[in-house]
Amino acid sequence: MSAPLLEVEGLTKRFRRGGREFAAVDGVSFSMAQGETLALVGPSGSGKSTVGRLLLRLTEADAGSVRFGRADLLQLRGAALRSVRTKLQMVFQDPLAAFNPRATVARLLDDPLRVNGVVARGRRSMAIAELLERVGLSSALASRGVHEISGGQRQRVAIARALATGPSLIVLDEAVAALDVLVRADILRLLRDLQRQERISYLFISHDLGAVRSIAHRIAIMDAGHIVEQGDTAAVIANPQSKTGKALVAATPELPHARENVS
Ligand SMILES: Nc1ncnc2c1ncn2[C@@H]1O[C@H](COP(=O)(O)OP(=O)(O)O)[C@@H](O)[C@H]1O
Ligand SMILES: [Mg+2]
């Protein structure tokens, strides 16, 4: 087994609430291999999104370390941080909501290519067509406005945008939660295919054990800022050990088939 892609140790983030400090993420440790999907599951408010934001340095940690390849992610500054940031991307539940609704799909995909200097100016429209193709969309979609396309297409564009900088890890924060069941299955299949082709790792944040079961190799269960249980997906779902794990499994009566291509 090769060295882990990501090693998180003692990650801690405190927030203030009503004049009192509390740890939203409290000494969290886990590791991820290249090409692996780790699901982070747990009740609302347990600290899942904060873990994702800490990894992306969208929020600064109070303690802990995050080894990513050879770098200690939490110590990076300036150019070194910008460079490593291209390797880490995040996709949200409604990822295009923050953009100008009149922006075209091409504009959305051009941003990361331009900002990061990934592709020379003259090649960018070709690169955009290639990105669309990688996520199963027609290049004709490039000229459409982001408000003119369906929810599933928007999520594919968001994934394409994340892929633009050539990431080795994508944090998917409830990325399929808003989609109807058939579209969700399509997007999960796309994510699995991309992972197989490109060895990308996913931190798959979700409260949906069905989706988790179809995509994740391992599960970490969070509650109140702590990881209370982690293990292989099938084992954890079949026989959860923690109180939170048992409650989550009990709350999901129908679980679809397990991920077929666990490697
Ligand atoms: N910027 C913030 N300021 C204060 N409290 C926050 C902030 N972000 C998250 N929290 C709190 O931290 C806890 C964990 O939040 P979050 O990571 O979003 O949980 P989850 O994604 O598991 O639902 C919650 O109690 C939330 O209210
Ligand atoms: Mg969240």
mmCIF file of N, CA and C in Angstrom, residues 93-96 105 136-137 141 144-158 178-180 183-184 186-187:
data_model
loop_
_atom_site.group_PDB
_atom_site.id
_atom_site.type_symbol
_atom_site.label_atom_id
_atom_site.label_comp_id
_atom_site.label_asym_id
_atom_site.label_seq_id
_atom_site.Cartn_x
_atom_site.Cartn_y
_atom_site.Cartn_z
ATOM 1 N N GLN A 93 -23.906 21.338 -2.320
ATOM 2 C CA GLN A 93 -25.251 20.893 -2.686
ATOM 3 C C GLN A 93 -25.815 21.670 -3.872
ATOM 4 N N ASP A 94 -25.711 22.983 -3.833
ATOM 5 C CA ASP A 94 -26.165 23.790 -4.958
ATOM 6 C C ASP A 94 -25.015 24.703 -5.369
ATOM 7 N N PRO A 95 -24.019 24.121 -6.019
ATOM 8 C CA PRO A 95 -22.729 24.787 -6.166
ATOM 9 C C PRO A 95 -22.759 25.999 -7.085
ATOM 10 N N LEU A 96 -23.760 26.103 -7.937
ATOM 11 C CA LEU A 96 -23.764 27.230 -8.867
ATOM 12 C C LEU A 96 -24.595 28.391 -8.339
ATOM 13 N N VAL A 105 -22.150 28.592 -18.987
ATOM 14 C CA VAL A 105 -21.382 27.426 -18.558
ATOM 15 C C VAL A 105 -19.903 27.616 -18.913
ATOM 16 N N GLY A 136 -19.790 13.977 -19.153
ATOM 17 C CA GLY A 136 -20.930 13.436 -19.881
ATOM 18 C C GLY A 136 -21.885 14.491 -20.431
ATOM 19 N N LEU A 137 -21.381 15.717 -20.669
ATOM 20 C CA LEU A 137 -22.239 16.772 -21.223
ATOM 21 C C LEU A 137 -21.763 17.129 -22.635
ATOM 22 N N LEU A 141 -23.398 22.757 -24.673
ATOM 23 C CA LEU A 141 -23.921 23.366 -23.447
ATOM 24 C C LEU A 141 -23.103 24.598 -23.016
ATOM 25 N N ARG A 144 -24.750 27.975 -23.000
ATOM 26 C CA ARG A 144 -26.001 28.133 -22.249
ATOM 27 C C ARG A 144 -25.755 28.849 -20.925
ATOM 28 N N GLY A 145 -26.800 29.538 -20.459
ATOM 29 C CA GLY A 145 -26.727 30.158 -19.147
ATOM 30 C C GLY A 145 -26.895 29.102 -18.068
ATOM 31 N N VAL A 146 -26.297 29.328 -16.899
ATOM 32 C CA VAL A 146 -26.383 28.302 -15.849
ATOM 33 C C VAL A 146 -27.818 28.132 -15.329
ATOM 34 N N HIS A 147 -28.659 29.166 -15.550
ATOM 35 C CA HIS A 147 -30.056 29.046 -15.112
ATOM 36 C C HIS A 147 -30.899 28.266 -16.123
ATOM 37 N N GLU A 148 -30.330 28.018 -17.302
ATOM 38 C CA GLU A 148 -31.108 27.352 -18.363
ATOM 39 C C GLU A 148 -30.954 25.839 -18.354
ATOM 40 N N ILE A 149 -30.091 25.325 -17.479
ATOM 41 C CA ILE A 149 -29.830 23.885 -17.513
ATOM 42 C C ILE A 149 -30.432 23.209 -16.288
ATOM 43 N N SER A 150 -30.589 21.896 -16.354
ATOM 44 C CA SER A 150 -31.271 21.164 -15.275
ATOM 45 C C SER A 150 -30.365 21.020 -14.050
ATOM 46 N N GLY A 151 -30.969 20.609 -12.938
ATOM 47 C CA GLY A 151 -30.211 20.409 -11.701
ATOM 48 C C GLY A 151 -29.080 19.407 -11.867
ATOM 49 N N GLY A 152 -29.367 18.323 -12.559
ATOM 50 C CA GLY A 152 -28.332 17.311 -12.782
ATOM 51 C C GLY A 152 -27.203 17.848 -13.655
ATOM 52 N N GLN A 153 -27.583 18.632 -14.685
ATOM 53 C CA GLN A 153 -26.557 19.233 -15.552
ATOM 54 C C GLN A 153 -25.708 20.239 -14.779
ATOM 55 N N ARG A 154 -26.382 20.990 -13.892
ATOM 56 C CA ARG A 154 -25.643 21.964 -13.071
ATOM 57 C C ARG A 154 -24.632 21.255 -12.184
ATOM 58 N N GLN A 155 -25.045 20.125 -11.623
ATOM 59 C CA GLN A 155 -24.119 19.403 -10.753
ATOM 60 C C GLN A 155 -22.949 18.841 -11.572
ATOM 61 N N ARG A 156 -23.223 18.423 -12.811
ATOM 62 C CA ARG A 156 -22.129 17.967 -13.679
ATOM 63 C C ARG A 156 -21.178 19.114 -14.008
ATOM 64 N N VAL A 157 -21.736 20.314 -14.243
ATOM 65 C CA VAL A 157 -20.883 21.479 -14.519
ATOM 66 C C VAL A 157 -20.014 21.788 -13.295
ATOM 67 N N ALA A 158 -20.622 21.669 -12.101
ATOM 68 C CA ALA A 158 -19.857 21.920 -10.874
ATOM 69 C C ALA A 158 -18.713 20.917 -10.736
ATOM 70 N N ALA A 178 -29.639 17.266 -3.148
ATOM 71 C CA ALA A 178 -30.800 17.988 -3.675
ATOM 72 C C ALA A 178 -31.357 17.355 -4.949
ATOM 73 N N LEU A 179 -30.738 16.283 -5.410
ATOM 74 C CA LEU A 179 -31.129 15.710 -6.701
ATOM 75 C C LEU A 179 -32.160 14.601 -6.521
ATOM 76 N N ASP A 180 -33.042 14.449 -7.516
ATOM 77 C CA ASP A 180 -33.999 13.352 -7.398
ATOM 78 C C ASP A 180 -33.272 12.026 -7.623
ATOM 79 N N VAL A 183 -31.447 11.001 -11.014
ATOM 80 C CA VAL A 183 -30.322 11.889 -11.325
ATOM 81 C C VAL A 183 -29.178 11.632 -10.342
ATOM 82 N N ARG A 184 -29.554 11.399 -9.077
ATOM 83 C CA ARG A 184 -28.545 11.115 -8.059
ATOM 84 C C ARG A 184 -27.734 9.866 -8.447
ATOM 85 N N ASP A 186 -27.218 8.719 -11.411
ATOM 86 C CA ASP A 186 -26.351 9.073 -12.550
ATOM 87 C C ASP A 186 -25.091 9.790 -12.086
ATOM 88 N N ILE A 187 -25.265 10.728 -11.171
ATOM 89 C CA ILE A 187 -24.111 11.512 -10.705
ATOM 90 C C ILE A 187 -23.158 10.615 -9.906
#
